Amino acid sequence: MIDREVSKRILLCIIDTYPREHETKDPFQVLIGTVLSQRTRDANTAEASHALFRRFPTANALSKAKISDVERLIKPAGMYKQKAERIVRIAREIVERWKGNVPANLDDLIKFSGVGRKTANIVLAVSYDLPVIAVDVHVHRISNRIGIVKTKTPYETEMALMDLVPESYRTRLNGAMVKFGQSVCLPRNPKCQSCTFKEVCEYGRSNISGSEVKQFGRKRG
């Protein structure tokens, strides 16, 4: 693993350099949109979400929807039959148990079908501005690849990052890591030569021949 202070500088640099804007902070739409995003590309998620929320913008509206109508609207997101049933069920639970309001705590959110810790934390961070870190495949992969953490599970990564990232930055880490992972630190064939962190990244240092190893964020003579 790389030095703790260097790790912190890398994370804060990623957050500042790769900001990700969210189209909405509405808790219901963030929750449903994140469920739709599972195992699909961002472009497909956006297309499905836009179509869905034009027709059913609230939990109350979606709770009354026909499954077949929802399937047609979210088809671009993939696994649309399973996702349609899931999001309509979530909408009904929000209406029946929570009076149309999405709960603002982890324990209640993960009780919804198809909502895990990552999805719940995205809602808490984006919609409720709570200092939590949502760890998805991008965050887990990149943190381990660089050498910021040495973890086996997303939960372990979340706990390690919570210890590194100041509260005021945590809500933005997931979106920034996703953007960084899609533009530079790709799952396959990462763009190490053009990466700001290649001099300290464990993966980059071992895969770029002849690169000079320096200290990221420190003065250089």
Coordinates of C-alpha atoms in Angstrom, one line a residue:
M1 CA 0.0 0.0 0.0
I2 CA 1.1 3.5 -0.6
D3 CA 1.6 6.1 2.2
R4 CA -1.6 7.3 4.0
E5 CA -1.1 11.0 3.3
V6 CA -0.3 10.3 -0.4
S7 CA -3.4 8.2 -0.6
K8 CA -5.5 11.0 0.8
R9 CA -4.0 13.5 -1.6
I10 CA -4.8 11.2 -4.5
L11 CA -8.4 10.8 -3.4
L12 CA -9.0 14.5 -2.9
C13 CA -7.4 15.2 -6.3
I14 CA -9.7 12.7 -8.0
I15 CA -12.7 14.4 -6.3
D16 CA -11.7 17.9 -7.4
T17 CA -10.6 16.9 -10.9
Y18 CA -13.4 14.6 -11.9
P19 CA -16.6 16.2 -10.5
R20 CA -19.8 14.4 -11.5
E21 CA -23.0 16.4 -11.7
H22 CA -26.3 14.7 -10.8
E23 CA -29.3 15.5 -12.9
T24 CA -31.6 15.3 -9.8
K25 CA -31.3 15.1 -6.0
D26 CA -34.9 13.9 -5.6
P27 CA -34.6 10.9 -3.3
F28 CA -37.1 8.8 -5.1
Q29 CA -35.6 9.4 -8.5
V30 CA -32.1 8.9 -7.2
L31 CA -33.1 5.6 -5.6
I32 CA -35.0 4.3 -8.6
G33 CA -32.4 5.5 -11.1
T34 CA -29.6 3.7 -9.1
V35 CA -31.6 0.5 -9.1
L36 CA -32.0 0.9 -12.9
S37 CA -28.2 1.4 -13.3
Q38 CA -27.4 -2.0 -12.0
R39 CA -25.4 -4.0 -14.6
T40 CA -25.9 -1.5 -17.4
R41 CA -24.1 1.5 -18.9
D42 CA -24.7 5.1 -17.8
A43 CA -26.1 6.0 -21.2
N44 CA -28.7 3.2 -21.0
T45 CA -29.6 4.1 -17.5
A46 CA -30.1 7.8 -18.5
E47 CA -32.3 6.8 -21.4
A48 CA -34.5 4.5 -19.3
S49 CA -34.7 6.9 -16.3
H50 CA -35.7 9.9 -18.5
A51 CA -38.5 7.8 -20.1
L52 CA -39.7 6.4 -16.8
F53 CA -39.8 9.7 -14.9
R54 CA -41.5 11.6 -17.7
R55 CA -44.4 9.2 -17.2
F56 CA -44.1 8.3 -13.5
P57 CA -42.2 11.1 -11.7
T58 CA -43.2 10.2 -8.1
A59 CA -43.5 7.2 -5.9
N60 CA -47.3 7.6 -5.9
A61 CA -47.4 7.6 -9.7
L62 CA -45.1 4.7 -10.1
S63 CA -46.9 2.7 -7.4
K64 CA -50.0 2.7 -9.6
A65 CA -48.2 1.8 -12.8
K66 CA -48.8 -1.4 -14.8
I67 CA -45.7 -3.6 -14.9
S68 CA -46.0 -3.9 -18.7
D69 CA -45.9 -0.1 -19.1
V70 CA -42.8 0.1 -16.9
E71 CA -41.1 -2.7 -18.7
R72 CA -41.5 -0.9 -22.0
L73 CA -40.1 2.4 -20.6
I74 CA -37.0 1.0 -19.0
K75 CA -36.1 -1.6 -21.6
P76 CA -32.8 0.2 -22.5
A77 CA -31.6 -0.5 -18.9
G78 CA -31.5 -4.3 -19.5
M79 CA -33.0 -6.9 -17.2
Y80 CA -36.1 -4.8 -17.6
K81 CA -38.7 -7.4 -16.5
Q82 CA -36.9 -8.0 -13.2
K83 CA -36.2 -4.3 -12.7
A84 CA -39.8 -3.3 -13.5
E85 CA -41.2 -5.5 -10.8
R86 CA -38.6 -4.4 -8.4
I87 CA -39.1 -0.6 -8.8
V88 CA -42.9 -0.8 -8.7
R89 CA -42.6 -2.8 -5.5
I90 CA -40.3 -0.2 -4.1
A91 CA -42.7 2.6 -5.0
R92 CA -45.6 0.8 -3.4
E93 CA -43.6 0.3 -0.2
I94 CA -42.6 3.9 -0.1
V95 CA -46.2 5.0 -0.4
E96 CA -47.7 2.4 2.0
R97 CA -45.0 2.4 4.7
W98 CA -43.3 5.8 4.3
K99 CA -46.2 8.1 3.2
G100 CA -44.4 8.7 -0.1
N101 CA -41.1 9.7 1.4
V102 CA -37.8 7.8 0.9
P103 CA -36.3 7.1 4.3
A104 CA -33.0 8.8 5.1
N105 CA -31.1 6.1 6.9
L106 CA -29.2 3.0 5.7
D107 CA -31.1 0.4 7.8
D108 CA -34.4 1.3 6.3
L109 CA -33.2 1.7 2.7
I110 CA -31.6 -1.7 2.5
K111 CA -34.9 -3.3 3.4
F112 CA -36.2 -2.5 0.0
S113 CA -35.9 -5.3 -2.5
G114 CA -32.8 -4.9 -4.7
V115 CA -31.3 -2.1 -2.6
G116 CA -27.9 -2.9 -1.2
R117 CA -25.5 -0.9 0.8
K118 CA -24.0 0.9 -2.3
T119 CA -27.4 2.0 -3.6
A120 CA -28.5 3.1 -0.2
N121 CA -25.4 5.2 0.3
I122 CA -25.8 6.9 -3.1
V123 CA -29.2 8.0 -2.0
L124 CA -27.9 9.2 1.4
A125 CA -25.0 11.0 -0.2
V126 CA -26.7 12.6 -3.2
S127 CA -30.1 13.3 -1.9
Y128 CA -29.6 13.8 1.8
D129 CA -26.0 15.1 1.7
L130 CA -24.9 12.7 4.5
P131 CA -21.1 12.0 4.8
V132 CA -21.1 8.5 3.5
I133 CA -19.2 6.8 0.7
A134 CA -20.9 4.6 -1.8
V135 CA -18.6 1.8 -3.0
D136 CA -19.3 0.3 -6.4
V137 CA -17.1 -1.7 -8.7
H138 CA -15.3 1.4 -9.8
V139 CA -14.4 2.6 -6.3
H140 CA -13.4 -0.9 -5.1
R141 CA -11.3 -1.6 -8.2
I142 CA -9.5 1.7 -8.5
S143 CA -8.7 2.0 -4.8
N144 CA -7.1 -1.4 -4.8
R145 CA -5.4 -0.9 -8.2
I146 CA -3.7 2.3 -7.1
G147 CA -2.7 0.8 -3.8
I148 CA -4.8 3.1 -1.6
V149 CA -6.4 0.1 0.1
K150 CA -5.8 -3.7 0.2
T151 CA -9.3 -5.0 0.6
K152 CA -11.3 -8.0 -0.6
T153 CA -14.9 -6.7 -0.4
P154 CA -16.7 -3.4 -1.1
Y155 CA -17.6 -3.1 2.6
E156 CA -13.9 -3.3 3.6
T157 CA -13.1 -0.7 1.0
E158 CA -15.9 1.6 2.3
M159 CA -14.6 1.4 5.9
A160 CA -11.0 2.0 4.8
L161 CA -12.0 5.0 2.7
M162 CA -14.2 6.5 5.4
D163 CA -11.0 6.5 7.5
L164 CA -9.1 8.4 4.8
V165 CA -11.5 10.9 3.3
P166 CA -12.6 14.0 5.3
E167 CA -16.4 14.2 5.8
S168 CA -16.8 17.3 3.6
Y169 CA -15.5 15.3 0.6
R170 CA -17.2 11.9 1.0
T171 CA -20.5 12.6 -0.8
R172 CA -18.6 13.3 -4.0
L173 CA -16.1 10.4 -4.0
N174 CA -18.3 7.8 -5.8
G175 CA -19.3 10.1 -8.7
A176 CA -15.7 11.2 -9.1
M177 CA -14.3 7.7 -9.0
V178 CA -16.9 6.5 -11.6
K179 CA -15.9 9.4 -13.9
F180 CA -12.2 8.7 -13.4
G181 CA -12.7 5.0 -14.0
Q182 CA -14.6 5.6 -17.2
S183 CA -12.1 8.1 -18.7
V184 CA -8.7 7.2 -17.4
C185 CA -8.5 4.2 -15.0
L186 CA -10.4 1.8 -17.3
P187 CA -11.1 -1.7 -16.2
R188 CA -9.1 -3.0 -19.2
N189 CA -6.2 -1.1 -20.8
P190 CA -6.1 1.8 -18.4
K191 CA -4.5 5.0 -19.7
C192 CA -1.6 4.9 -17.3
Q193 CA 0.7 7.0 -19.5
S194 CA -1.6 10.0 -19.3
C195 CA -2.6 9.5 -15.6
T196 CA -1.8 12.1 -13.1
F197 CA -1.0 9.4 -10.5
K198 CA 1.2 7.1 -12.6
E199 CA 4.3 7.9 -10.5
V200 CA 2.8 6.6 -7.3
C201 CA 0.1 4.2 -8.4
E202 CA 1.2 0.6 -7.7
Y203 CA -0.3 -0.7 -10.9
G204 CA 1.1 2.2 -13.0
R205 CA 4.6 1.9 -11.6
S206 CA 4.7 -1.8 -12.4
N207 CA 3.3 -1.5 -15.9
I208 CA 5.0 1.6 -17.3
S209 CA 8.6 0.7 -18.3
G210 CA 11.2 3.3 -17.6
S211 CA 8.9 5.6 -15.7
E212 CA 10.6 7.7 -13.0
V213 CA 9.2 7.1 -9.5
K214 CA 8.4 10.3 -7.7
Q215 CA 6.3 11.4 -4.8
F216 CA 2.9 12.7 -5.8
G217 CA 2.0 16.0 -4.3
R218 CA 5.5 16.9 -3.0
K219 CA 8.0 19.4 -4.2
R220 CA 10.4 18.0 -6.7
G221 CA 14.1 19.1 -7.0

